[in-house]
Amino acid sequence: MSLISCLVLILVLTGCSSSNSSSSSTSNENSKEFTYWYPWGGDSEKWDKERIADYEEEEGVKVNAVYVPDGITNGKLLSAISGGNPPDLVLGDGNDYQLAYSLASQGALEPLDQYLENAGFDENTVLDGFRSLMKQPDGKTYILPQDSNVNLLYYNVDMFEAAGLDPENPPTTIEELDQVAEALTKLNNDGSIETLGFIPWIDAGEDPYTWPWAFGATMYDPETKKVSLNEKSMIDSFKWMDSYAVRYNPEKIKSFTSGFGGAFSPDHPFMTGKVAMTVSGNWFANALKIYSPDTKYKVAAIPSPPEGRKDSSVFGTNVFFVPKGAKNPQAAINFALYGNQDKVLADNINIWRSISIWKEKSDAIQWENDQVYETVLKVAESPDSGHPALTSVASEMGDELTSIRDKVIYNHEDPSQLLQKSQDKLQEKLDKK
Protein backbone atom coordinates (compact mmCIF):
# COMPACT_ATOMS: atom_id res chain seq x y z
CA MET A 1 0.00 0.00 0.00
CA SER A 2 1.35 3.48 -0.92
CA LEU A 3 2.12 6.21 1.60
CA ILE A 4 -0.89 8.21 0.47
CA SER A 5 -3.25 5.24 0.67
CA CYS A 6 -2.05 4.50 4.20
CA LEU A 7 -2.56 8.12 5.14
CA VAL A 8 -6.10 8.22 3.83
CA LEU A 9 -6.97 5.01 5.67
CA ILE A 10 -5.57 6.45 8.89
CA LEU A 11 -7.58 9.64 8.40
CA VAL A 12 -10.74 7.58 8.12
CA LEU A 13 -9.93 5.41 11.12
CA THR A 14 -8.96 8.32 13.34
CA GLY A 15 -11.97 10.39 12.33
CA CYS A 16 -10.02 13.38 11.07
CA SER A 17 -13.02 14.74 9.20
CA SER A 18 -13.30 18.25 7.86
CA SER A 19 -15.86 19.20 10.45
CA ASN A 20 -13.78 17.97 13.37
CA SER A 21 -10.75 19.78 12.05
CA SER A 22 -12.61 23.01 11.51
CA SER A 23 -13.95 23.09 15.04
CA SER A 24 -10.50 22.51 16.52
CA SER A 25 -9.10 25.21 14.24
CA THR A 26 -11.75 27.73 15.23
CA SER A 27 -11.01 27.30 18.90
CA ASN A 28 -7.38 28.19 18.27
CA GLU A 29 -7.91 31.12 15.89
CA ASN A 30 -6.34 33.64 18.22
CA SER A 31 -3.44 31.47 19.29
CA LYS A 32 -0.04 33.13 19.16
CA GLU A 33 1.85 29.88 18.69
CA PHE A 34 2.07 27.31 15.91
CA THR A 35 4.32 24.50 14.70
CA TYR A 36 6.12 24.72 11.37
CA TRP A 37 8.07 21.98 9.57
CA TYR A 38 10.72 23.12 7.12
CA PRO A 39 12.79 20.86 4.81
CA TRP A 40 16.21 22.48 4.50
CA GLY A 41 19.55 22.51 6.24
CA GLY A 42 22.59 24.62 5.44
CA ASP A 43 22.28 28.18 4.15
CA SER A 44 18.55 27.81 3.51
CA GLU A 45 17.94 26.78 7.10
CA LYS A 46 19.93 29.79 8.31
CA TRP A 47 17.86 32.07 6.10
CA ASP A 48 14.57 30.48 7.21
CA LYS A 49 15.46 30.91 10.87
CA GLU A 50 16.16 34.59 10.22
CA ARG A 51 12.78 34.89 8.50
CA ILE A 52 11.11 33.22 11.49
CA ALA A 53 12.89 35.45 14.01
CA ASP A 54 11.85 38.60 12.15
CA TYR A 55 8.25 37.42 12.03
CA GLU A 56 8.18 36.53 15.72
CA GLU A 57 9.49 39.98 16.61
CA GLU A 58 7.10 41.83 14.30
CA GLU A 59 3.95 39.87 15.12
CA GLY A 60 4.54 38.63 18.65
CA VAL A 61 3.98 35.04 17.53
CA LYS A 62 5.91 31.97 18.67
CA VAL A 63 6.92 29.70 15.78
CA ASN A 64 7.91 26.20 16.85
CA ALA A 65 10.15 25.49 13.87
CA VAL A 66 11.28 21.90 13.29
CA TYR A 67 13.76 20.76 10.65
CA VAL A 68 12.21 17.70 9.01
CA PRO A 69 14.10 16.62 5.87
CA ASP A 70 11.86 14.73 3.45
CA GLY A 71 9.02 15.25 5.92
CA ILE A 72 6.32 14.37 3.41
CA THR A 73 7.92 11.28 1.96
CA ASN A 74 9.56 9.59 4.93
CA GLY A 75 6.40 8.79 6.90
CA LYS A 76 6.79 11.43 9.61
CA LEU A 77 3.83 13.44 8.42
CA LEU A 78 1.69 10.31 8.25
CA SER A 79 2.69 9.42 11.80
CA ALA A 80 1.99 12.92 13.07
CA ILE A 81 -1.48 13.01 11.52
CA SER A 82 -2.39 9.52 12.71
CA GLY A 83 -1.19 10.43 16.20
CA GLY A 84 -3.46 13.48 16.27
CA ASN A 85 -0.54 15.89 16.50
CA PRO A 86 0.25 17.19 13.01
CA PRO A 87 2.21 20.40 12.49
CA ASP A 88 0.18 23.48 11.66
CA LEU A 89 2.25 24.25 8.58
CA VAL A 90 4.55 22.25 6.30
CA LEU A 91 6.87 23.61 3.65
CA GLY A 92 7.45 21.04 0.91
CA ASP A 93 10.67 21.17 -1.08
CA GLY A 94 10.70 21.34 -4.89
CA ASN A 95 8.88 18.37 -6.40
CA ASP A 96 7.08 17.68 -3.11
CA TYR A 97 4.28 19.73 -4.65
CA GLN A 98 3.13 16.61 -6.50
CA LEU A 99 2.75 14.62 -3.32
CA ALA A 100 1.11 17.57 -1.57
CA TYR A 101 -1.38 17.79 -4.44
CA SER A 102 -2.07 14.08 -4.09
CA LEU A 103 -2.61 14.44 -0.35
CA ALA A 104 -5.03 17.30 -0.94
CA SER A 105 -7.02 15.31 -3.48
CA GLN A 106 -7.58 12.59 -0.90
CA GLY A 107 -8.64 14.78 2.00
CA ALA A 108 -5.39 14.82 3.94
CA LEU A 109 -4.96 18.61 3.85
CA GLU A 110 -7.04 21.48 5.15
CA PRO A 111 -8.73 23.77 2.59
CA LEU A 112 -7.17 27.21 2.94
CA ASP A 113 -9.74 29.52 1.35
CA GLN A 114 -11.24 30.89 4.57
CA TYR A 115 -7.84 31.47 6.16
CA LEU A 116 -6.52 33.16 3.01
CA GLU A 117 -9.60 35.37 2.84
CA ASN A 118 -9.20 36.31 6.50
CA ALA A 119 -5.62 37.35 5.75
CA GLY A 120 -6.66 39.51 2.77
CA PHE A 121 -5.07 37.32 0.10
CA ASP A 122 -5.96 37.98 -3.57
CA GLU A 123 -5.20 35.01 -5.82
CA ASN A 124 -5.22 37.29 -8.89
CA THR A 125 -1.85 38.67 -7.77
CA VAL A 126 -0.26 35.24 -8.34
CA LEU A 127 1.25 34.30 -11.70
CA ASP A 128 -1.06 32.09 -13.75
CA GLY A 129 1.46 29.23 -13.89
CA PHE A 130 1.07 28.63 -10.15
CA ARG A 131 -2.69 28.97 -9.72
CA SER A 132 -3.58 25.55 -11.13
CA LEU A 133 -1.29 24.01 -8.53
CA MET A 134 -3.08 25.77 -5.69
CA LYS A 135 -6.55 24.40 -6.35
CA GLN A 136 -8.24 21.03 -6.57
CA PRO A 137 -11.00 20.29 -9.12
CA ASP A 138 -13.55 21.15 -6.41
CA GLY A 139 -12.34 24.76 -6.66
CA LYS A 140 -10.91 24.85 -3.14
CA THR A 141 -7.38 26.00 -2.38
CA TYR A 142 -5.10 23.58 -0.54
CA ILE A 143 -1.59 24.68 -1.52
CA LEU A 144 0.15 28.05 -1.26
CA PRO A 145 3.37 28.36 -3.29
CA GLN A 146 6.36 30.02 -1.66
CA ASP A 147 8.67 30.34 -4.68
CA SER A 148 9.81 28.14 -7.52
CA ASN A 149 12.75 26.90 -9.59
CA VAL A 150 13.28 25.91 -13.20
CA ASN A 151 15.78 23.59 -14.85
CA LEU A 152 18.38 24.81 -17.33
CA LEU A 153 21.08 23.37 -19.56
CA TYR A 154 24.48 24.17 -18.02
CA TYR A 155 27.46 23.90 -20.36
CA ASN A 156 31.22 24.28 -19.90
CA VAL A 157 32.60 27.16 -21.97
CA ASP A 158 36.22 25.94 -22.03
CA MET A 159 35.18 22.46 -23.13
CA PHE A 160 33.01 23.92 -25.89
CA GLU A 161 35.90 25.99 -27.19
CA ALA A 162 38.35 23.07 -26.99
CA ALA A 163 35.95 21.00 -29.13
CA GLY A 164 35.62 23.79 -31.69
CA LEU A 165 32.09 24.68 -30.59
CA ASP A 166 30.72 28.20 -30.17
CA PRO A 167 29.67 28.78 -26.55
CA GLU A 168 27.47 31.66 -27.72
CA ASN A 169 25.35 29.17 -29.69
CA PRO A 170 24.28 26.35 -27.36
CA PRO A 171 22.06 23.53 -28.63
CA THR A 172 18.37 24.34 -28.76
CA THR A 173 17.01 21.11 -30.26
CA ILE A 174 17.48 17.47 -29.28
CA GLU A 175 19.27 16.85 -32.58
CA GLU A 176 21.73 19.67 -31.86
CA LEU A 177 22.17 18.43 -28.28
CA ASP A 178 23.12 14.97 -29.54
CA GLN A 179 25.61 16.39 -32.03
CA VAL A 180 27.25 18.64 -29.45
CA ALA A 181 27.32 15.84 -26.85
CA GLU A 182 29.14 13.56 -29.27
CA ALA A 183 31.69 16.26 -30.11
CA LEU A 184 32.39 16.76 -26.40
CA THR A 185 32.73 13.05 -25.56
CA LYS A 186 36.17 11.46 -25.18
CA LEU A 187 36.79 7.72 -24.90
CA ASN A 188 40.02 6.06 -23.76
CA ASN A 189 41.89 3.57 -25.94
CA ASP A 190 40.35 0.66 -24.02
CA GLY A 191 36.84 1.98 -24.71
CA SER A 192 36.27 3.32 -21.21
CA ILE A 193 34.87 6.80 -20.82
CA GLU A 194 37.17 9.75 -20.21
CA THR A 195 34.59 12.53 -20.64
CA LEU A 196 30.94 12.50 -21.61
CA GLY A 197 29.32 15.39 -23.37
CA PHE A 198 25.98 14.69 -21.74
CA ILE A 199 24.09 12.10 -19.70
CA PRO A 200 20.31 12.53 -19.96
CA TRP A 201 19.43 10.83 -16.67
CA ILE A 202 21.65 12.59 -14.11
CA ASP A 203 20.91 15.73 -12.07
CA ALA A 204 17.50 17.17 -13.08
CA GLY A 205 17.36 14.56 -15.82
CA GLU A 206 16.83 12.00 -13.07
CA ASP A 207 13.42 13.55 -12.38
CA PRO A 208 10.98 11.28 -14.23
CA TYR A 209 9.05 14.24 -15.63
CA THR A 210 11.91 16.37 -17.03
CA TRP A 211 12.35 14.78 -20.46
CA PRO A 212 8.76 13.64 -21.12
CA TRP A 213 7.71 17.23 -20.44
CA ALA A 214 10.35 18.65 -22.80
CA PHE A 215 9.24 16.20 -25.49
CA GLY A 216 5.64 17.41 -25.15
CA ALA A 217 4.04 14.52 -23.24
CA THR A 218 0.59 15.09 -21.74
CA MET A 219 0.72 12.44 -18.99
CA TYR A 220 -2.64 13.41 -17.49
CA ASP A 221 -5.72 15.25 -18.76
CA PRO A 222 -7.56 16.95 -15.87
CA GLU A 223 -10.64 17.54 -18.03
CA THR A 224 -11.22 13.87 -18.83
CA LYS A 225 -9.37 12.56 -15.75
CA LYS A 226 -7.45 10.20 -18.01
CA VAL A 227 -3.84 9.08 -17.62
CA SER A 228 -1.99 9.35 -20.94
CA LEU A 229 1.42 7.69 -20.97
CA ASN A 230 1.55 5.50 -24.06
CA GLU A 231 1.77 8.37 -26.51
CA LYS A 232 4.36 9.22 -29.17
CA SER A 233 6.05 12.08 -27.30
CA MET A 234 6.51 9.94 -24.19
CA ILE A 235 7.77 6.96 -26.19
CA ASP A 236 10.18 9.21 -28.09
CA SER A 237 11.63 10.60 -24.85
CA PHE A 238 12.47 7.11 -23.57
CA LYS A 239 13.85 5.95 -26.91
CA TRP A 240 16.03 9.05 -27.02
CA MET A 241 17.45 8.34 -23.55
CA ASP A 242 18.07 4.76 -24.63
CA SER A 243 20.07 6.01 -27.62
CA TYR A 244 22.72 7.28 -25.17
CA ALA A 245 22.72 3.94 -23.38
CA VAL A 246 23.18 2.10 -26.69
CA ARG A 247 25.89 4.46 -27.89
CA TYR A 248 28.02 4.46 -24.74
CA ASN A 249 26.94 1.25 -22.93
CA PRO A 250 24.77 1.75 -19.83
CA GLU A 251 27.08 -0.30 -17.60
CA LYS A 252 30.08 1.80 -18.65
CA ILE A 253 28.08 4.94 -17.95
CA LYS A 254 27.06 3.51 -14.57
CA SER A 255 30.69 2.74 -13.74
CA PHE A 256 31.74 6.19 -14.94
CA THR A 257 29.14 7.93 -12.76
CA SER A 258 29.65 5.78 -9.64
CA GLY A 259 32.22 8.11 -8.09
CA PHE A 260 30.42 11.35 -8.84
CA GLY A 261 29.58 13.76 -6.04
CA GLY A 262 26.25 15.50 -5.61
CA ALA A 263 25.30 19.00 -6.68
CA PHE A 264 26.82 20.49 -3.53
CA SER A 265 30.14 18.70 -3.81
CA PRO A 266 33.38 19.66 -5.59
CA ASP A 267 33.29 16.12 -7.02
CA HIS A 268 30.20 16.83 -9.10
CA PRO A 269 31.06 15.76 -12.68
CA PHE A 270 30.28 19.16 -14.18
CA MET A 271 32.68 20.77 -11.71
CA THR A 272 35.44 18.23 -12.37
CA GLY A 273 35.05 18.43 -16.14
CA LYS A 274 33.91 14.82 -16.50
CA VAL A 275 30.59 15.91 -18.00
CA ALA A 276 30.49 18.91 -20.32
CA MET A 277 26.75 19.61 -20.13
CA THR A 278 24.09 18.86 -17.57
CA VAL A 279 20.50 19.83 -16.78
CA SER A 280 20.04 21.27 -13.30
CA GLY A 281 18.10 23.88 -11.37
CA ASN A 282 18.76 27.61 -11.23
CA TRP A 283 20.17 27.05 -7.74
CA PHE A 284 23.07 25.04 -9.22
CA ALA A 285 24.68 28.35 -10.23
CA ASN A 286 25.28 29.10 -6.56
CA ALA A 287 26.69 25.61 -5.98
CA LEU A 288 29.17 26.30 -8.79
CA LYS A 289 30.09 29.62 -7.19
CA ILE A 290 30.83 27.88 -3.89
CA TYR A 291 32.47 24.64 -4.99
CA SER A 292 33.89 25.37 -8.43
CA PRO A 293 34.38 29.13 -8.82
CA ASP A 294 36.89 28.70 -11.65
CA THR A 295 34.50 26.76 -13.90
CA LYS A 296 33.49 28.92 -16.85
CA TYR A 297 29.93 28.08 -17.79
CA LYS A 298 26.82 29.41 -19.44
CA VAL A 299 23.19 28.34 -19.32
CA ALA A 300 20.43 27.89 -21.87
CA ALA A 301 16.89 26.59 -21.99
CA ILE A 302 16.56 22.80 -22.10
CA PRO A 303 16.67 21.59 -25.73
CA SER A 304 13.51 20.03 -27.11
CA PRO A 305 12.37 18.30 -30.30
CA PRO A 306 10.38 20.32 -32.89
CA GLU A 307 7.07 18.98 -31.55
CA GLY A 308 8.07 19.45 -27.92
CA ARG A 309 7.86 22.30 -25.41
CA LYS A 310 10.37 24.94 -26.50
CA ASP A 311 12.26 26.99 -23.87
CA SER A 312 10.33 25.31 -21.08
CA SER A 313 10.83 23.50 -17.79
CA VAL A 314 8.99 21.56 -15.17
CA PHE A 315 8.61 23.89 -12.18
CA GLY A 316 10.16 22.81 -8.90
CA THR A 317 7.85 24.73 -6.60
CA ASN A 318 8.29 25.01 -2.85
CA VAL A 319 4.81 24.88 -1.31
CA PHE A 320 3.14 25.60 2.00
CA PHE A 321 0.22 23.46 3.14
CA VAL A 322 -1.74 22.74 6.31
CA PRO A 323 -2.24 19.06 7.29
CA LYS A 324 -5.67 17.81 8.26
CA GLY A 325 -6.20 18.22 12.00
CA ALA A 326 -3.85 21.21 12.40
CA LYS A 327 -4.66 23.11 15.56
CA ASN A 328 -3.84 26.64 14.40
CA PRO A 329 -4.17 26.95 10.61
CA GLN A 330 -4.89 30.69 10.63
CA ALA A 331 -1.61 31.55 12.33
CA ALA A 332 0.14 29.16 9.97
CA ILE A 333 -1.29 30.82 6.86
CA ASN A 334 -0.55 34.29 8.21
CA PHE A 335 3.10 33.29 8.46
CA ALA A 336 3.11 31.64 5.04
CA LEU A 337 1.77 34.83 3.44
CA TYR A 338 4.42 36.82 5.24
CA GLY A 339 7.11 34.35 4.24
CA ASN A 340 6.38 34.28 0.51
CA GLN A 341 6.55 38.06 0.02
CA ASP A 342 9.34 39.20 -2.30
CA LYS A 343 10.76 41.57 0.30
CA VAL A 344 11.12 38.61 2.69
CA LEU A 345 12.26 36.12 0.05
CA ALA A 346 14.72 38.54 -1.56
CA ASP A 347 17.76 37.41 0.42
CA ASN A 348 17.03 33.81 -0.56
CA ILE A 349 16.23 34.59 -4.20
CA ASN A 350 19.37 36.70 -4.43
CA ILE A 351 21.41 33.62 -3.50
CA TRP A 352 19.63 30.83 -5.39
CA ARG A 353 18.12 32.71 -8.37
CA SER A 354 14.70 31.26 -7.62
CA ILE A 355 11.43 32.65 -8.96
CA SER A 356 8.82 34.79 -7.26
CA ILE A 357 5.19 33.65 -7.61
CA TRP A 358 3.90 37.22 -7.82
CA LYS A 359 2.91 39.12 -10.96
CA GLU A 360 4.27 42.41 -9.66
CA LYS A 361 8.05 42.74 -9.98
CA SER A 362 10.07 43.62 -6.90
CA ASP A 363 13.10 45.92 -6.70
CA ALA A 364 14.37 43.73 -3.87
CA ILE A 365 15.40 41.03 -6.37
CA GLN A 366 18.85 42.01 -7.61
CA TRP A 367 19.71 39.86 -10.65
CA GLU A 368 19.45 42.56 -13.32
CA ASN A 369 21.77 41.85 -16.30
CA ASP A 370 22.70 38.42 -14.91
CA GLN A 371 22.85 35.94 -17.82
CA VAL A 372 21.70 33.02 -15.70
CA TYR A 373 18.73 34.87 -14.22
CA GLU A 374 17.71 36.29 -17.59
CA THR A 375 17.45 32.70 -18.82
CA VAL A 376 15.63 31.65 -15.63
CA LEU A 377 12.97 34.31 -16.21
CA LYS A 378 12.70 33.49 -19.92
CA VAL A 379 12.01 29.85 -19.08
CA ALA A 380 9.72 30.64 -16.14
CA GLU A 381 7.62 32.99 -18.27
CA SER A 382 7.22 30.45 -21.08
CA PRO A 383 3.59 29.33 -21.44
CA ASP A 384 4.95 25.80 -21.89
CA SER A 385 6.54 25.66 -18.43
CA GLY A 386 4.36 24.09 -15.78
CA HIS A 387 3.53 21.48 -13.15
CA PRO A 388 2.95 18.10 -14.81
CA ALA A 389 0.62 15.37 -13.66
CA LEU A 390 -1.52 17.27 -11.17
CA THR A 391 -3.43 14.20 -10.11
CA SER A 392 -3.91 12.05 -7.04
CA VAL A 393 -1.65 9.41 -8.63
CA ALA A 394 1.24 11.80 -9.41
CA SER A 395 3.56 10.16 -6.89
CA GLU A 396 2.84 6.66 -8.20
CA MET A 397 3.22 7.93 -11.77
CA GLY A 398 6.69 9.25 -10.99
CA ASP A 399 7.68 5.88 -9.56
CA GLU A 400 6.33 4.10 -12.64
CA LEU A 401 8.19 6.39 -15.04
CA THR A 402 11.45 5.96 -13.12
CA SER A 403 11.07 2.18 -13.27
CA ILE A 404 10.34 2.31 -17.00
CA ARG A 405 13.36 4.50 -17.66
CA ASP A 406 15.67 2.06 -15.91
CA LYS A 407 14.23 -0.89 -17.83
CA VAL A 408 14.65 0.98 -21.10
CA ILE A 409 18.22 2.20 -20.61
CA TYR A 410 19.61 -0.92 -18.90
CA ASN A 411 17.60 -3.66 -20.63
CA HIS A 412 16.54 -1.83 -23.81
CA GLU A 413 12.92 -2.90 -23.29
CA ASP A 414 10.13 -1.55 -25.48
CA PRO A 415 8.85 1.63 -23.76
CA SER A 416 5.45 1.42 -25.45
CA GLN A 417 4.52 -1.86 -23.80
CA LEU A 418 5.80 -0.69 -20.42
CA LEU A 419 3.97 2.62 -20.70
CA GLN A 420 0.68 0.97 -21.63
CA LYS A 421 0.92 -1.35 -18.65
CA SER A 422 1.61 1.56 -16.29
CA GLN A 423 -1.12 3.66 -17.87
CA ASP A 424 -3.70 0.94 -17.27
CA LYS A 425 -2.48 0.40 -13.73
CA LEU A 426 -2.59 4.09 -12.82
CA GLN A 427 -5.96 4.66 -14.49
CA GLU A 428 -7.46 1.80 -12.51
CA LYS A 429 -6.06 3.25 -9.30
CA LEU A 430 -7.29 6.72 -10.20
CA ASP A 431 -10.80 5.49 -10.97
CA LYS A 432 -11.03 3.93 -7.51
CA LYS A 433 -10.13 7.14 -5.69
Tab-separated table of N, CA and C in Angstrom, residues 363-427:
chain	number	residue	atom	x	y	z
A	363	ASP	N	11.749	45.358	-6.638
A	363	ASP	CA	13.100	45.922	-6.704
A	363	ASP	C	14.056	45.218	-5.753
A	364	ALA	N	13.513	44.425	-4.837
A	364	ALA	CA	14.373	43.733	-3.871
A	364	ALA	C	15.166	42.601	-4.515
A	365	ILE	N	14.697	42.113	-5.673
A	365	ILE	CA	15.398	41.029	-6.373
A	365	ILE	C	16.461	41.639	-7.273
A	366	GLN	N	17.717	41.276	-7.051
A	366	GLN	CA	18.854	42.011	-7.609
A	366	GLN	C	19.659	41.197	-8.619
A	367	TRP	N	18.985	40.643	-9.638
A	367	TRP	CA	19.706	39.863	-10.650
A	367	TRP	C	19.653	40.528	-12.022
A	368	GLU	N	19.505	41.851	-12.044
A	368	GLU	CA	19.449	42.559	-13.319
A	368	GLU	C	20.752	42.359	-14.093
A	369	ASN	N	20.629	42.064	-15.390
A	369	ASN	CA	21.775	41.854	-16.297
A	369	ASN	C	22.589	40.606	-15.971
A	370	ASP	N	22.031	39.695	-15.192
A	370	ASP	CA	22.696	38.421	-14.912
A	370	ASP	C	22.246	37.413	-15.965
A	371	GLN	N	23.208	36.822	-16.707
A	371	GLN	CA	22.853	35.940	-17.821
A	371	GLN	C	22.057	34.736	-17.356
A	372	VAL	N	22.425	34.186	-16.210
A	372	VAL	CA	21.704	33.023	-15.701
A	372	VAL	C	20.263	33.405	-15.370
A	373	TYR	N	20.086	34.515	-14.646
A	373	TYR	CA	18.730	34.870	-14.224
A	373	TYR	C	17.866	35.324	-15.391
A	374	GLU	N	18.469	35.943	-16.395
A	374	GLU	CA	17.708	36.290	-17.595
A	374	GLU	C	17.125	35.029	-18.236
A	375	THR	N	17.929	33.963	-18.257
A	375	THR	CA	17.448	32.699	-18.819
A	375	THR	C	16.403	32.065	-17.910
A	376	VAL	N	16.615	32.161	-16.597
A	376	VAL	CA	15.632	31.651	-15.634
A	376	VAL	C	14.262	32.291	-15.888
A	377	LEU	N	14.237	33.612	-16.007
A	377	LEU	CA	12.966	34.311	-16.212
A	377	LEU	C	12.354	33.976	-17.568
A	378	LYS	N	13.200	33.855	-18.590
A	378	LYS	CA	12.699	33.486	-19.918
A	378	LYS	C	11.986	32.142	-19.867
A	379	VAL	N	12.599	31.179	-19.188
A	379	VAL	CA	12.010	29.845	-19.083
A	379	VAL	C	10.766	29.879	-18.196
A	380	ALA	N	10.851	30.587	-17.071
A	380	ALA	CA	9.719	30.643	-16.139
A	380	ALA	C	8.498	31.296	-16.774
A	381	GLU	N	8.723	32.264	-17.651
A	381	GLU	CA	7.616	32.986	-18.273
A	381	GLU	C	7.074	32.288	-19.515
A	382	SER	N	7.714	31.189	-19.920
A	382	SER	CA	7.224	30.447	-21.077
A	382	SER	C	5.857	29.838	-20.768
A	383	PRO	N	4.899	29.961	-21.679
A	383	PRO	CA	3.589	29.330	-21.442
A	383	PRO	C	3.667	27.811	-21.417
A	384	ASP	N	4.792	27.257	-21.882
A	384	ASP	CA	4.953	25.802	-21.893
A	384	ASP	C	5.583	25.260	-20.612
A	385	SER	N	6.039	26.132	-19.716
A	385	SER	CA	6.545	25.660	-18.426
A	385	SER	C	5.360	25.383	-17.506
A	386	GLY	N	5.502	24.394	-16.626
A	386	GLY	CA	4.359	24.086	-15.778
A	386	GLY	C	4.604	22.971	-14.793
A	387	HIS	N	3.522	22.535	-14.160
A	387	HIS	CA	3.526	21.483	-13.147
A	387	HIS	C	2.834	20.256	-13.736
A	388	PRO	N	3.582	19.257	-14.166
A	388	PRO	CA	2.953	18.098	-14.808
A	388	PRO	C	2.223	17.193	-13.826
A	389	ALA	N	1.278	16.460	-14.378
A	389	ALA	CA	0.617	15.366	-13.658
A	389	ALA	C	0.010	15.802	-12.337
A	390	LEU	N	-0.803	16.861	-12.372
A	390	LEU	CA	-1.518	17.269	-11.166
A	390	LEU	C	-2.715	16.341	-10.987
A	391	THR	N	-2.451	15.258	-10.300
A	391	THR	CA	-3.431	14.198	-10.109
A	391	THR	C	-3.129	13.480	-8.809
A	392	SER	N	-4.107	12.784	-8.290
A	392	SER	CA	-3.913	12.048	-7.038
A	392	SER	C	-2.930	10.897	-7.185
A	393	VAL	N	-2.601	10.512	-8.430
A	393	VAL	CA	-1.646	9.415	-8.631
A	393	VAL	C	-0.300	9.930	-9.131
A	394	ALA	N	-0.009	11.221	-8.920
A	394	ALA	CA	1.243	11.803	-9.409
A	394	ALA	C	2.462	11.107	-8.821
A	395	SER	N	2.411	10.814	-7.528
A	395	SER	CA	3.556	10.164	-6.889
A	395	SER	C	3.798	8.781	-7.477
A	396	GLU	N	2.718	8.003	-7.612
A	396	GLU	CA	2.839	6.665	-8.196
A	396	GLU	C	3.286	6.741	-9.656
A	397	MET	N	2.822	7.767	-10.375
A	397	MET	CA	3.219	7.928	-11.767
A	397	MET	C	4.720	8.171	-11.875
A	398	GLY	N	5.253	9.012	-10.994
A	398	GLY	CA	6.690	9.253	-10.994
A	398	GLY	C	7.478	7.986	-10.760
A	399	ASP	N	7.004	7.162	-9.829
A	399	ASP	CA	7.678	5.882	-9.562
A	399	ASP	C	7.625	4.972	-10.789
A	400	GLU	N	6.481	4.939	-11.447
A	400	GLU	CA	6.330	4.102	-12.642
A	400	GLU	C	7.275	4.561	-13.752
A	401	LEU	N	7.346	5.859	-13.974
A	401	LEU	CA	8.194	6.387	-15.042
A	401	LEU	C	9.673	6.154	-14.755
A	402	THR	N	10.059	6.243	-13.490
A	402	THR	CA	11.450	5.955	-13.121
A	402	THR	C	11.782	4.498	-13.392
A	403	SER	N	10.868	3.608	-13.026
A	403	SER	CA	11.075	2.178	-13.270
A	403	SER	C	11.172	1.883	-14.763
A	404	ILE	N	10.307	2.511	-15.548
A	404	ILE	CA	10.335	2.307	-17.000
A	404	ILE	C	11.650	2.800	-17.582
A	405	ARG	N	12.091	3.969	-17.153
A	405	ARG	CA	13.363	4.505	-17.659
A	405	ARG	C	14.505	3.532	-17.418
A	406	ASP	N	14.582	2.984	-16.220
A	406	ASP	CA	15.669	2.055	-15.905
A	406	ASP	C	15.588	0.793	-16.761
A	407	LYS	N	14.383	0.302	-16.988
A	407	LYS	CA	14.226	-0.893	-17.828
A	407	LYS	C	14.607	-0.604	-19.281
A	408	VAL	N	14.335	0.613	-19.713
A	408	VAL	CA	14.650	0.979	-21.095
A	408	VAL	C	16.152	1.162	-21.288
A	409	ILE	N	16.805	1.896	-20.377
A	409	ILE	CA	18.218	2.198	-20.615
A	409	ILE	C	19.143	1.046	-20.232
A	410	TYR	N	18.728	0.187	-19.301
A	410	TYR	CA	19.609	-0.916	-18.902
A	410	TYR	C	19.279	-2.227	-19.605
A	411	ASN	N	18.002	-2.410	-19.972
A	411	ASN	CA	17.599	-3.662	-20.629
A	411	ASN	C	17.100	-3.448	-22.054
A	412	HIS	N	16.999	-2.192	-22.464
A	412	HIS	CA	16.539	-1.831	-23.811
A	412	HIS	C	15.154	-2.414	-24.110
A	413	GLU	N	14.280	-2.407	-23.093
A	413	GLU	CA	12.917	-2.899	-23.287
A	413	GLU	C	12.083	-1.889	-24.079
A	414	ASP	N	11.018	-2.377	-24.668
A	414	ASP	CA	10.130	-1.547	-25.480
A	414	ASP	C	9.335	-0.602	-24.575
A	415	PRO	N	9.559	0.717	-24.676
A	415	PRO	CA	8.851	1.629	-23.764
A	415	PRO	C	7.343	1.632	-23.969
A	416	SER	N	6.885	1.374	-25.191
A	416	SER	CA	5.445	1.420	-25.453
A	416	SER	C	4.688	0.398	-24.618
A	417	GLN	N	5.186	-0.821	-24.579
A	417	GLN	CA	4.521	-1.863	-23.797
A	417	GLN	C	4.543	-1.532	-22.308
A	418	LEU	N	5.677	-1.039	-21.835
A	418	LEU	CA	5.801	-0.689	-20.421
A	418	LEU	C	4.874	0.474	-20.071
A	419	LEU	N	4.810	1.458	-20.948
A	419	LEU	CA	3.966	2.622	-20.698
A	419	LEU	C	2.486	2.259	-20.699
A	420	GLN	N	2.090	1.379	-21.593
A	420	GLN	CA	0.684	0.967	-21.630
A	420	GLN	C	0.302	0.241	-20.346
A	421	LYS	N	1.185	-0.613	-19.884
A	421	LYS	CA	0.923	-1.350	-18.647
A	421	LYS	C	0.781	-0.388	-17.468
A	422	SER	N	1.687	0.588	-17.383
A	422	SER	CA	1.614	1.562	-16.293
A	422	SER	C	0.391	2.453	-16.428
A	423	GLN	N	0.060	2.825	-17.643
A	423	GLN	CA	-1.120	3.657	-17.874
A	423	GLN	C	-2.381	2.959	-17.377
A	424	ASP	N	-2.529	1.698	-17.713
A	424	ASP	CA	-3.704	0.939	-17.273
A	424	ASP	C	-3.736	0.815	-15.753
A	425	LYS	N	-2.583	0.559	-15.178
A	425	LYS	CA	-2.478	0.395	-13.729
A	425	LYS	C	-2.856	1.685	-13.002
A	426	LEU	N	-2.322	2.810	-13.469
A	426	LEU	CA	-2.590	4.093	-12.824
A	426	LEU	C	-4.032	4.541	-13.035
A	427	GLN	N	-4.573	4.273	-14.229
A	427	GLN	CA	-5.960	4.657	-14.489
A	427	GLN	C	-6.915	3.885	-13.583
